[in-house]
Short mmCIF file of C-alpha atoms and ligand atoms in Angstrom, two decimals:
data_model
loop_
_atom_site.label_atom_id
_atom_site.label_comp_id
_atom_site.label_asym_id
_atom_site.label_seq_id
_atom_site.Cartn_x
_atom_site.Cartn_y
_atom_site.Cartn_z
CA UNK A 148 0.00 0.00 0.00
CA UNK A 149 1.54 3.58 -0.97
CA UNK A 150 1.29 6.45 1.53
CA UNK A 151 3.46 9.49 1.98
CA UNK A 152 5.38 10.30 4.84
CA UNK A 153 7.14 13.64 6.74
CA UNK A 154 10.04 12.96 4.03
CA UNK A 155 7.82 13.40 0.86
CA UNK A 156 6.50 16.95 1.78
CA UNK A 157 7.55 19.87 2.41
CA UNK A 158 6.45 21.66 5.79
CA UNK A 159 7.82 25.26 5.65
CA UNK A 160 5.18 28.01 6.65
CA UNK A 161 2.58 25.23 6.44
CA UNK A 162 -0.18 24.58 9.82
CA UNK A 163 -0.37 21.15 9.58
CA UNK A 164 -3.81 19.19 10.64
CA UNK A 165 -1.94 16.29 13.20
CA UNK A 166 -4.42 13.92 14.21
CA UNK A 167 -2.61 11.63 16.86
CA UNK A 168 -3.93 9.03 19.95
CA UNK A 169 -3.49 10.56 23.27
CA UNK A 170 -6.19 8.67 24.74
CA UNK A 171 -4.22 8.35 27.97
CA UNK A 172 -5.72 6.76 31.46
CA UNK A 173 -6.75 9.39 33.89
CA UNK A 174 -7.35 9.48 37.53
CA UNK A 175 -8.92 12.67 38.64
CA UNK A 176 -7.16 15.22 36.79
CA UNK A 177 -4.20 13.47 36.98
CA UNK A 178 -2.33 11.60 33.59
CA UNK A 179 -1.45 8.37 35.02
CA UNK A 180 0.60 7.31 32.02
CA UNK A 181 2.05 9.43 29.49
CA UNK A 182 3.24 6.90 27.35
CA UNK A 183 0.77 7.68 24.03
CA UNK A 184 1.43 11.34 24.87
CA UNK A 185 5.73 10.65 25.01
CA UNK A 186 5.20 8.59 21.64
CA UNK A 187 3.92 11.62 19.56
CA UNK A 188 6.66 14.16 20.33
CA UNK A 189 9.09 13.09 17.39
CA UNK A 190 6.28 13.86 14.76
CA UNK A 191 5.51 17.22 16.56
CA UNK A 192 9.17 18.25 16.78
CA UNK A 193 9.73 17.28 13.50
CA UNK A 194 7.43 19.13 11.86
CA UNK A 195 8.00 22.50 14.29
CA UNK A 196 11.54 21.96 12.92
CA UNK A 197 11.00 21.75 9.61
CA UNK A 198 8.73 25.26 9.74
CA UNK A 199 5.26 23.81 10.02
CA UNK A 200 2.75 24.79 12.89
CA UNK A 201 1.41 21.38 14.84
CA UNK A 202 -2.80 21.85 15.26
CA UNK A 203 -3.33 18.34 17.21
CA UNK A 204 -6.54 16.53 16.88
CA UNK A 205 -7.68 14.12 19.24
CA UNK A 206 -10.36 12.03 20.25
CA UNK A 207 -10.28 11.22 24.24
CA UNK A 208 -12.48 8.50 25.84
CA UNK A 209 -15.75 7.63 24.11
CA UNK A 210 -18.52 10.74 24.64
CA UNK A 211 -20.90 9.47 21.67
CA UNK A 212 -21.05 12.53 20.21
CA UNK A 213 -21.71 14.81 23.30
CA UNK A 214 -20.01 17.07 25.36
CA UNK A 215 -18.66 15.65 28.29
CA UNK A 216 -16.47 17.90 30.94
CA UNK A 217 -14.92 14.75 32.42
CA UNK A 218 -13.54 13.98 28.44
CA UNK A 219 -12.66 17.36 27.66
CA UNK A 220 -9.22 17.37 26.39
CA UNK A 221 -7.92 20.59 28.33
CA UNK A 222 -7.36 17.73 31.00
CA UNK A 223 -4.43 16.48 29.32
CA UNK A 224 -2.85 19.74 28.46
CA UNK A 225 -0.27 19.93 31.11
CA UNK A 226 1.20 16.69 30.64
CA UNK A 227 1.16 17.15 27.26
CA UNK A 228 2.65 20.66 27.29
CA UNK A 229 5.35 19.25 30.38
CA UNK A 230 6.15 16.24 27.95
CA UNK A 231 6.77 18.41 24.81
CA UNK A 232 8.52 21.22 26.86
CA UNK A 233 6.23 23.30 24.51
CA UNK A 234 3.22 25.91 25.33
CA UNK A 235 0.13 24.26 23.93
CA UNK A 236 -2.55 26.19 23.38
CA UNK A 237 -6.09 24.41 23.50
CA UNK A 238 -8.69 25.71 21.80
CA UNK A 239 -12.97 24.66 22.11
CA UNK A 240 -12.89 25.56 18.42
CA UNK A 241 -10.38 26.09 16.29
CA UNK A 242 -10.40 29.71 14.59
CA UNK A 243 -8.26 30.13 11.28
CA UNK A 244 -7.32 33.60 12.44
CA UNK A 245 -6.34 32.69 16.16
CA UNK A 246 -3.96 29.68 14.77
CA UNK A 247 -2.30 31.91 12.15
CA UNK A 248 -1.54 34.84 14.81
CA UNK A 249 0.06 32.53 16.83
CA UNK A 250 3.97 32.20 16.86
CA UNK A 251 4.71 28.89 14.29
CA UNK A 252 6.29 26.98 17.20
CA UNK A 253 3.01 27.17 19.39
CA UNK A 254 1.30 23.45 19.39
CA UNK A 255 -2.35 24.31 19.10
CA UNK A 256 -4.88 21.63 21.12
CA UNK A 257 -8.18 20.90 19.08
CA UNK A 258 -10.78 20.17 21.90
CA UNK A 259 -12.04 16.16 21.88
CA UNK A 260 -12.99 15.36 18.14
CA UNK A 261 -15.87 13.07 19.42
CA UNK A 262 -17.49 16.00 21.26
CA UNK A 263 -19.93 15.65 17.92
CA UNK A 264 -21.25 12.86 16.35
CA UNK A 265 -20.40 13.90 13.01
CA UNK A 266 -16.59 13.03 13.64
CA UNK A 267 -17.55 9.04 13.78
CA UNK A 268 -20.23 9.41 10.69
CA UNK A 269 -17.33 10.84 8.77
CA UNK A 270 -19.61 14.06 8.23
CA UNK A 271 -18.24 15.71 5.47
CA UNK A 272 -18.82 19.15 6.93
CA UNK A 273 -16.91 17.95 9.65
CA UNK A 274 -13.77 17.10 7.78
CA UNK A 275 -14.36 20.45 5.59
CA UNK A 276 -14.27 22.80 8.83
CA UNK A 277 -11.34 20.84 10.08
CA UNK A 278 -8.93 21.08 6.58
CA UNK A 279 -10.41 24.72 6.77
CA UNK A 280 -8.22 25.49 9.63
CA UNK A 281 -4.69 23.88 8.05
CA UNK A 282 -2.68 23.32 4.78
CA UNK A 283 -1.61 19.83 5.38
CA UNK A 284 -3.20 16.35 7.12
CA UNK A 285 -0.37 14.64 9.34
CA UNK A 286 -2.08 11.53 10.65
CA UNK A 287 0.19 9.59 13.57
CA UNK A 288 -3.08 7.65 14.87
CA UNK A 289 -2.30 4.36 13.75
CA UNK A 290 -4.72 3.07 16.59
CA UNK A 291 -7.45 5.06 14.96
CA UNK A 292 -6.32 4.32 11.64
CA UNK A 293 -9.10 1.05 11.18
CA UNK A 294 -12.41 3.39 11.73
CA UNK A 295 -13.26 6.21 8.90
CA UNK A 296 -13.71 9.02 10.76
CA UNK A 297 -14.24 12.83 9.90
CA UNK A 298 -10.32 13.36 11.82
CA UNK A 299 -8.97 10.47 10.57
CA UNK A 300 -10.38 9.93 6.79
CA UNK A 301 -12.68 12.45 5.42
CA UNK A 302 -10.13 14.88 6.17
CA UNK A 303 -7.44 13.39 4.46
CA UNK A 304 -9.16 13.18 1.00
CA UNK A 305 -9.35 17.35 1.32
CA UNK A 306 -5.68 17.96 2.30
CA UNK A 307 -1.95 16.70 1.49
CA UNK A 308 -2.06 13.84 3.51
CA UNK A 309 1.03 11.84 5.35
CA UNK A 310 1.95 9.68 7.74
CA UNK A 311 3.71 11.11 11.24
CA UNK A 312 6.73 9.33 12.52
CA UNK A 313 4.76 6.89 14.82
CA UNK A 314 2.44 5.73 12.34
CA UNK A 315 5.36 5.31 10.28
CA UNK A 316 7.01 2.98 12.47
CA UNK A 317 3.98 0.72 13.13
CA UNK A 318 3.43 0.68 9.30
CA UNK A 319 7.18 -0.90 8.45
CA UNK A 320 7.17 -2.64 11.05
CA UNK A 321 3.90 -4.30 10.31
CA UNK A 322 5.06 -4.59 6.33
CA UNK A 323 8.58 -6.24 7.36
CA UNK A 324 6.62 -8.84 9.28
CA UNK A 325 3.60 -9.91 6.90
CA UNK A 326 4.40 -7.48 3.96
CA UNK A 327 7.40 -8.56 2.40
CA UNK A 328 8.66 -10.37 5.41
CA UNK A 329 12.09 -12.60 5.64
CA UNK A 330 10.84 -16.12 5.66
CA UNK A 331 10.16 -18.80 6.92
CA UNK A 332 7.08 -16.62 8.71
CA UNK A 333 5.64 -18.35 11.78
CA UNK A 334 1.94 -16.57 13.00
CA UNK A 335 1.23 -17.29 16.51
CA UNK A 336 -2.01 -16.98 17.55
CA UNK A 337 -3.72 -17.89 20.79
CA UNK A 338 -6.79 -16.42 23.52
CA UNK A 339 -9.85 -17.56 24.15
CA UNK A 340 -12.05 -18.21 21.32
CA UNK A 341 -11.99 -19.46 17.50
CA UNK A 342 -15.38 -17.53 16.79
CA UNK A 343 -13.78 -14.02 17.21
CA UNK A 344 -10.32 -14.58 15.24
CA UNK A 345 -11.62 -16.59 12.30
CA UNK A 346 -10.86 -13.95 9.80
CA UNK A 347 -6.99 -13.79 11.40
CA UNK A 348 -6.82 -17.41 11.17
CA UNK A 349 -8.17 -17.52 7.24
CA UNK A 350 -5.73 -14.73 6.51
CA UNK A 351 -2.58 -15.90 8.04
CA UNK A 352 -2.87 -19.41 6.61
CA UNK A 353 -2.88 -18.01 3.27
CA UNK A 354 0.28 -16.67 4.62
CA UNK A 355 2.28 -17.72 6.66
CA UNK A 356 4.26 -20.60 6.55
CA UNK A 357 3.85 -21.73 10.08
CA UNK A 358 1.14 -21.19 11.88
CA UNK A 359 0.97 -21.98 16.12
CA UNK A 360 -2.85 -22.38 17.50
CA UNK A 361 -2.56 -22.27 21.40
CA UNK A 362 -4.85 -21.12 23.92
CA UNK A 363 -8.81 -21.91 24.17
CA UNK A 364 -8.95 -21.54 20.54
CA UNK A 365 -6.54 -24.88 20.46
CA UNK A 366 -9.09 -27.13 22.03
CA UNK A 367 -12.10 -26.08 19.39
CA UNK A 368 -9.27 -27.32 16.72
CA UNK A 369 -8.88 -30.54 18.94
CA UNK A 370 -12.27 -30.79 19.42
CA UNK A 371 -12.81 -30.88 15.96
CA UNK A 372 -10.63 -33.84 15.25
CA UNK A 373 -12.13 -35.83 18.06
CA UNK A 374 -10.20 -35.39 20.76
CA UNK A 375 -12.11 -34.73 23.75
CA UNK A 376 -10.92 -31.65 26.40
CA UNK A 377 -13.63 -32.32 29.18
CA UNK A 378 -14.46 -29.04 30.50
CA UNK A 379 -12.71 -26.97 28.42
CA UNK A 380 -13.04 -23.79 27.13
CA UNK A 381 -14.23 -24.56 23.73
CA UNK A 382 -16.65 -23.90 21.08
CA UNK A 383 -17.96 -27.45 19.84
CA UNK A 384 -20.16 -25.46 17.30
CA UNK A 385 -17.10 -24.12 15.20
CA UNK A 386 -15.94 -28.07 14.71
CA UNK A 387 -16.61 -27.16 10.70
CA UNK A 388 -14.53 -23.76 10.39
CA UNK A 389 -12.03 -25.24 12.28
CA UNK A 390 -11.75 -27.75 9.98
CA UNK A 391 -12.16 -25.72 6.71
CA UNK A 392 -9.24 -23.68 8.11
CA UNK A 393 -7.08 -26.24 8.52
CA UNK A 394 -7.94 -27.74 4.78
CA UNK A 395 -7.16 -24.30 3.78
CA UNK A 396 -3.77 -24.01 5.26
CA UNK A 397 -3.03 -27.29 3.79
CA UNK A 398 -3.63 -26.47 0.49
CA UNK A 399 -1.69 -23.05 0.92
CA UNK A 400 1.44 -25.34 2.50
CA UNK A 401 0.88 -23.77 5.88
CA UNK A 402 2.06 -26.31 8.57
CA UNK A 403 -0.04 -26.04 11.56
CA UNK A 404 1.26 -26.52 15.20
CA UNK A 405 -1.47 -27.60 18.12
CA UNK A 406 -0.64 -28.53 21.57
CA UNK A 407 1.34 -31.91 22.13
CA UNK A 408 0.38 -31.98 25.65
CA UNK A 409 -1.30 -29.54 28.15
CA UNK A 410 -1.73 -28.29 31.82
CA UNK A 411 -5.12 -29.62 33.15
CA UNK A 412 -7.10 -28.35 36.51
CA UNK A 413 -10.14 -28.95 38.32
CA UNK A 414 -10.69 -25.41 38.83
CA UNK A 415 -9.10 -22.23 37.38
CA UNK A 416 -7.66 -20.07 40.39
CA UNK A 417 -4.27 -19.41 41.67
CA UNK A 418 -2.80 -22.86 43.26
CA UNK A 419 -4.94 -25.32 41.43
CA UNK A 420 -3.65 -28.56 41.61
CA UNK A 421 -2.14 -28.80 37.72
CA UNK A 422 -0.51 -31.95 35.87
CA UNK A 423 0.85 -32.07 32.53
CA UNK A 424 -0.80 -34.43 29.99
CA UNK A 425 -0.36 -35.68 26.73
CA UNK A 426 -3.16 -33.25 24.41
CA UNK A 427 -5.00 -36.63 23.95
CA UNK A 428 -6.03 -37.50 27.92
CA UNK A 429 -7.69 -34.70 29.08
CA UNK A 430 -10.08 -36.10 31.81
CA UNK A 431 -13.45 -35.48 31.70
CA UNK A 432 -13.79 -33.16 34.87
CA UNK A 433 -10.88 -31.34 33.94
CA UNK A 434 -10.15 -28.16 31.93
CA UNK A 435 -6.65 -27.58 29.81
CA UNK A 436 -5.35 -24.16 30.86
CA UNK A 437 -2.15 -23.89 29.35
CA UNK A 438 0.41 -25.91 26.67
CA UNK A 439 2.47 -28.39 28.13
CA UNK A 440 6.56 -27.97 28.06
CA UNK A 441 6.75 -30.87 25.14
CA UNK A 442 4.73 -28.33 22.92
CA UNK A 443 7.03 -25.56 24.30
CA UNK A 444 10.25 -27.39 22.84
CA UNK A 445 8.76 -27.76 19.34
CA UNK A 446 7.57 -24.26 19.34
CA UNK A 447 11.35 -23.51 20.31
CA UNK A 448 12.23 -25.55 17.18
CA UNK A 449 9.95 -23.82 14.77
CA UNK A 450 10.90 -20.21 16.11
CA UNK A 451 14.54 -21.53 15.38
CA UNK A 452 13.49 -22.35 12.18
CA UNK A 453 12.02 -19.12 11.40
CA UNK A 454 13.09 -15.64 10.20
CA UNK A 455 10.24 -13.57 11.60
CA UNK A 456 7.63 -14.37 13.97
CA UNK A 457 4.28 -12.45 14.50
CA UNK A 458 2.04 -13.07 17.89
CA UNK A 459 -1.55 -12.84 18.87
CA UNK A 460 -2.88 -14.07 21.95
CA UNK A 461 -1.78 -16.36 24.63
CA UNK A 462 -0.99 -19.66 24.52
CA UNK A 463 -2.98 -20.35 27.97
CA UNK A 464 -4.91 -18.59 30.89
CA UNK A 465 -1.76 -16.64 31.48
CA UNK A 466 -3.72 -14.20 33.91
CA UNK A 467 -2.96 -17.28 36.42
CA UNK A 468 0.15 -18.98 37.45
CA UNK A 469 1.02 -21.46 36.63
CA UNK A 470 -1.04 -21.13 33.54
CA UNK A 471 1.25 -18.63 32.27
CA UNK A 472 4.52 -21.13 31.91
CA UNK A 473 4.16 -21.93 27.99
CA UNK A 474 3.34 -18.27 27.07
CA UNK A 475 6.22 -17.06 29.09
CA UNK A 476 8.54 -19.50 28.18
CA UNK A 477 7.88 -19.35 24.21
CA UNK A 478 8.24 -15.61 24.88
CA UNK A 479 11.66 -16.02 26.76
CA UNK A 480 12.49 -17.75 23.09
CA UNK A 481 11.30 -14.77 20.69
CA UNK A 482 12.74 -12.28 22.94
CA UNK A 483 16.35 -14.41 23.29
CA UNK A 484 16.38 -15.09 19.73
CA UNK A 485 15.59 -11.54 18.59
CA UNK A 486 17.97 -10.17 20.88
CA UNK A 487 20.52 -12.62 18.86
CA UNK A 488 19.63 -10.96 15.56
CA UNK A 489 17.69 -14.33 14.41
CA UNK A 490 14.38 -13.27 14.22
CA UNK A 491 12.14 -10.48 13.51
CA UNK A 492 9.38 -10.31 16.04
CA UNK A 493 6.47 -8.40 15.97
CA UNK A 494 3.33 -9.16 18.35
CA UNK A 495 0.07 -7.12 19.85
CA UNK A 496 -2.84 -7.58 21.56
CA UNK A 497 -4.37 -6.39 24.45
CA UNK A 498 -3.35 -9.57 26.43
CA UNK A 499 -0.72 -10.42 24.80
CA UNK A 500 1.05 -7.50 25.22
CA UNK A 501 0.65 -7.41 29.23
CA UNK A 502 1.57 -11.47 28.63
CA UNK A 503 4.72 -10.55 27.20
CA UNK A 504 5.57 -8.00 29.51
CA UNK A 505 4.91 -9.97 32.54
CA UNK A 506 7.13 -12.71 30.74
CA UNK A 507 9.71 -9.82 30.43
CA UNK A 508 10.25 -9.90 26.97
CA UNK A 509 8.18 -7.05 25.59
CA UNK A 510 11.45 -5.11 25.58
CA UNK A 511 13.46 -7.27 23.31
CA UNK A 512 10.88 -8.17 20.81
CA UNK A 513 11.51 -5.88 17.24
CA UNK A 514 7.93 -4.29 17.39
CA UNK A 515 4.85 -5.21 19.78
CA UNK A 516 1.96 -2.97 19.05
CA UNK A 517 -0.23 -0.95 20.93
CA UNK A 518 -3.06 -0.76 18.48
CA UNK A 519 -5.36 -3.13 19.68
CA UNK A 520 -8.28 -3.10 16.91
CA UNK A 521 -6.73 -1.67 14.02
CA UNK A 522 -3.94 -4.18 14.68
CA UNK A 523 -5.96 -7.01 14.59
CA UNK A 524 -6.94 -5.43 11.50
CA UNK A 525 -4.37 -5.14 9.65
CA UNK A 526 -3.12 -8.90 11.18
CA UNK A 527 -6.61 -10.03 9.34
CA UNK A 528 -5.72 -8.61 5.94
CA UNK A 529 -7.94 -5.94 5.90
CA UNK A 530 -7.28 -2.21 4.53
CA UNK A 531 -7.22 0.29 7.19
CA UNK A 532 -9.06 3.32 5.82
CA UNK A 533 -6.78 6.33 7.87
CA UNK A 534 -4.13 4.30 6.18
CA UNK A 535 -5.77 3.93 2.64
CA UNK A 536 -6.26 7.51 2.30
CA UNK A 537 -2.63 8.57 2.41
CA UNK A 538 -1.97 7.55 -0.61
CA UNK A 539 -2.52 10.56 -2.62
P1 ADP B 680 -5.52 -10.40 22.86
O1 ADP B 680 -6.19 -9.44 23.82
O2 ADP B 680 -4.03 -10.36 22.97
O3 ADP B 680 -6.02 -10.26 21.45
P2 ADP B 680 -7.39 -12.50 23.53
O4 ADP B 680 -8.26 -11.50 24.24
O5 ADP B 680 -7.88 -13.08 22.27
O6 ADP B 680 -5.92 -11.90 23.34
O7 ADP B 680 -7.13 -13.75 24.50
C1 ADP B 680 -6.69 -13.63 25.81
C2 ADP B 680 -7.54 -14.46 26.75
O8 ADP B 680 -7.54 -15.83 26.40
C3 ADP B 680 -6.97 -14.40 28.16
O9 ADP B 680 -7.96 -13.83 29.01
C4 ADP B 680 -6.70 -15.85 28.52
O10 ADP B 680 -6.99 -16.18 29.87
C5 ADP B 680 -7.63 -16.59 27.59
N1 ADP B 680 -7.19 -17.98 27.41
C6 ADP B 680 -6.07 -18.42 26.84
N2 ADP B 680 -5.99 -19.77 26.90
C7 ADP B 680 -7.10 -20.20 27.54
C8 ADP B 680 -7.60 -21.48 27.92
N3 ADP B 680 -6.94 -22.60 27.64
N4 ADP B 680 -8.79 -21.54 28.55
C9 ADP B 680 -9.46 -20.40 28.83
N5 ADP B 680 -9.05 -19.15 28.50
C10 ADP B 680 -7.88 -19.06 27.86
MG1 MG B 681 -8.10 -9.49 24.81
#
């Protein structure tokens, strides 16, 4: 997919439209983490130092179209302006003649986009006021990037349009995993349940050229070639698409990795008597929980065997230990591995992104993503409008 970035335009004298995620977690008044806020300053200083004026748009918590004090963005305008070491200046409504009086290195703070519900229609009055007030569209949302909104996508089509430094990063890093990526690719992909990653799953096998199933999802895939999990998590109504899935991959040459042998309980709470199994003797008043260490080895091998690795969900109920061990430990492998220079790794995921950082490895991994839904996406082959319309 073709879209622009800060290197194909030039900025000089320009106010540039930036539409960026600052969606941080409050308490009171108080920013409890800045770390969306920290991520955006390279676009803003970038542009600033190339001679463009920064107008920020924003969306902050989910109003529904109304005007909520408690979502107002002029809460977040102190960490913002103590993270950027800049003034910022936030404005209700933008004015064209207030932004243009102001010095070009003031950062100007559009109030909450989703104060209106014409920003999530994609109103195009909405987008047409907003390019009024700028020259140029920056967008560094990729989080926002999957929904067509008036801030994200109507205004591009009226403006320039780029990509800022952060969505820039999260773009080639995304491409140099399932892009053009170094192969052999392994996909791992784990949680809870088959019914709400199908589309992932039908993607990557067309893919990929290993591809792990862990997690609840595993046992609907067991379940569907007779093997019984007692009181497992799974969804015996999928037994078909599991199967179709796996015909698929075969056809596409996709080797497909289920558990060898798994971590059973009678109950699922901290200090549950465990014991490892072989995948075929689940009892029948027991659930599986987790991958046993025989299925951790051979995931060793085929992350060995690979050149880039990209993750999605847990391989068990890491929440509780010990039903954390196989994500951990296959994590302790993509993070060792990638620290060696052997592998490419690229993982997100609202769980499996606090997975791998309990497991320690977040920090060595080449990319994990804090995207969520437009990740999941993009990781299901689908075009992400704020993306889309940067191409021109
Ligand atoms: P992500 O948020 O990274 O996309 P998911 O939400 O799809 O991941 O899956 C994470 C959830 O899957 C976790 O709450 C985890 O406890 C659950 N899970 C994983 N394996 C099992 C299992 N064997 N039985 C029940 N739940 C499981
Ligand atoms: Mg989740």
């Amino acid at each position: 997919m073709a879209w622009k970035t800060m290197d194909d335009v030039a900025l000089a004298g320009k106010t540039v439209l930036t539409r960026v995620d600052i969606n941080v977690p409050m308490e009171g008044d108080k920013v409890t983490d800045t770390t969306r806020i920290d991520k955006i300053k390279p676009t803003v200083e970038d542009i600033i130092a190339r001679g463009g004026k920064v107008v920020l748009l924003a969306h902050f918590g989910r109003p529904k179209g109304k005007i909520v004090p408690e979502m107002s963005l002029r809460h977040v305008q102190p960490a913002l302006e103590a993270s950027l070491g800049r003034k910022v200046v936030f404005v209700e409504r933008p004015d064209r003649a207030m932004i243009d009086a102001l010095p070009s290195d003031a950062v100007v703070l559009v109030e909450n986009t989703r104060f209106t519900d014409m920003e999530e229609a994609n109103d195009p009055r909405m987008a047409q006021f907003l390019a009024s007030m700028g020259d140029m569209f920056c967008n560094d949302a990729f989080s926002a990037a999957h929904r067509a909104h008036a801030s994200t996508e109507g205004i591009a089509h009226l403006l320039p349009s780029f990509a800022g430094r952060l969505m820039e990063e999260e773009l080639r890093a995304l491409e140099a995993a399932l892009g053009t990526p170094q192969r052999p690719v392994v996909a791992v992909v784990g949680g809870a349940k088959v019914s709400t990653k199908l589309e992932l799953l039908g993607n990557l096998v067309t893919k990929v050229d290993h591809l792990v199933i862990g997690g609840g999802m595993a046992n609907t895939f067991l379940v569907a070639q007779g093997v019984e999990v007692g009181k497992s998590l799974a969804e015996r109504d999928m037994g078909p698409m599991a199967l179709d899935i796996l015909a698929k991959a075969k056809a596409a040459g996709c080797t497909i990795h289920l558990p060898v042998d798994i971590v059973v309980a009678r109950e699922f709470k901290a200090g549950a008597a465990s014991e490892v199994l072989p995948v075929a003797a689940c009892p029948a008043d027991a659930m599986i929980l987790d991958a046993g260490p025989a299925t951790v080895t051979e995931l060793t091998r085929v992350f060995e065997a690979c050149k880039t690795l990209i993750w999605n969900g847990p391989l068990g109920a890491f929440e509780i230990t010990p039903f954390d061990a196989a994500t951990t430990a296959a994590a302790q492998v993509a993070a060792h591995l990638t620290r060696e220079g052997k592998l490419i790794s690229v993982a997100g995921g609202g769980d499996t992104v606090s997975a791998l950082h309990q497991a320690g490895a977040a920090g060595d991994f080449t990319f994990i993503s804090t995207a969520g839904g437009a990740f999941l996406e993009w990781m299901e082959g689908k075009i992400l409008p704020g993306v889309a319309a940067l191409g021109g």
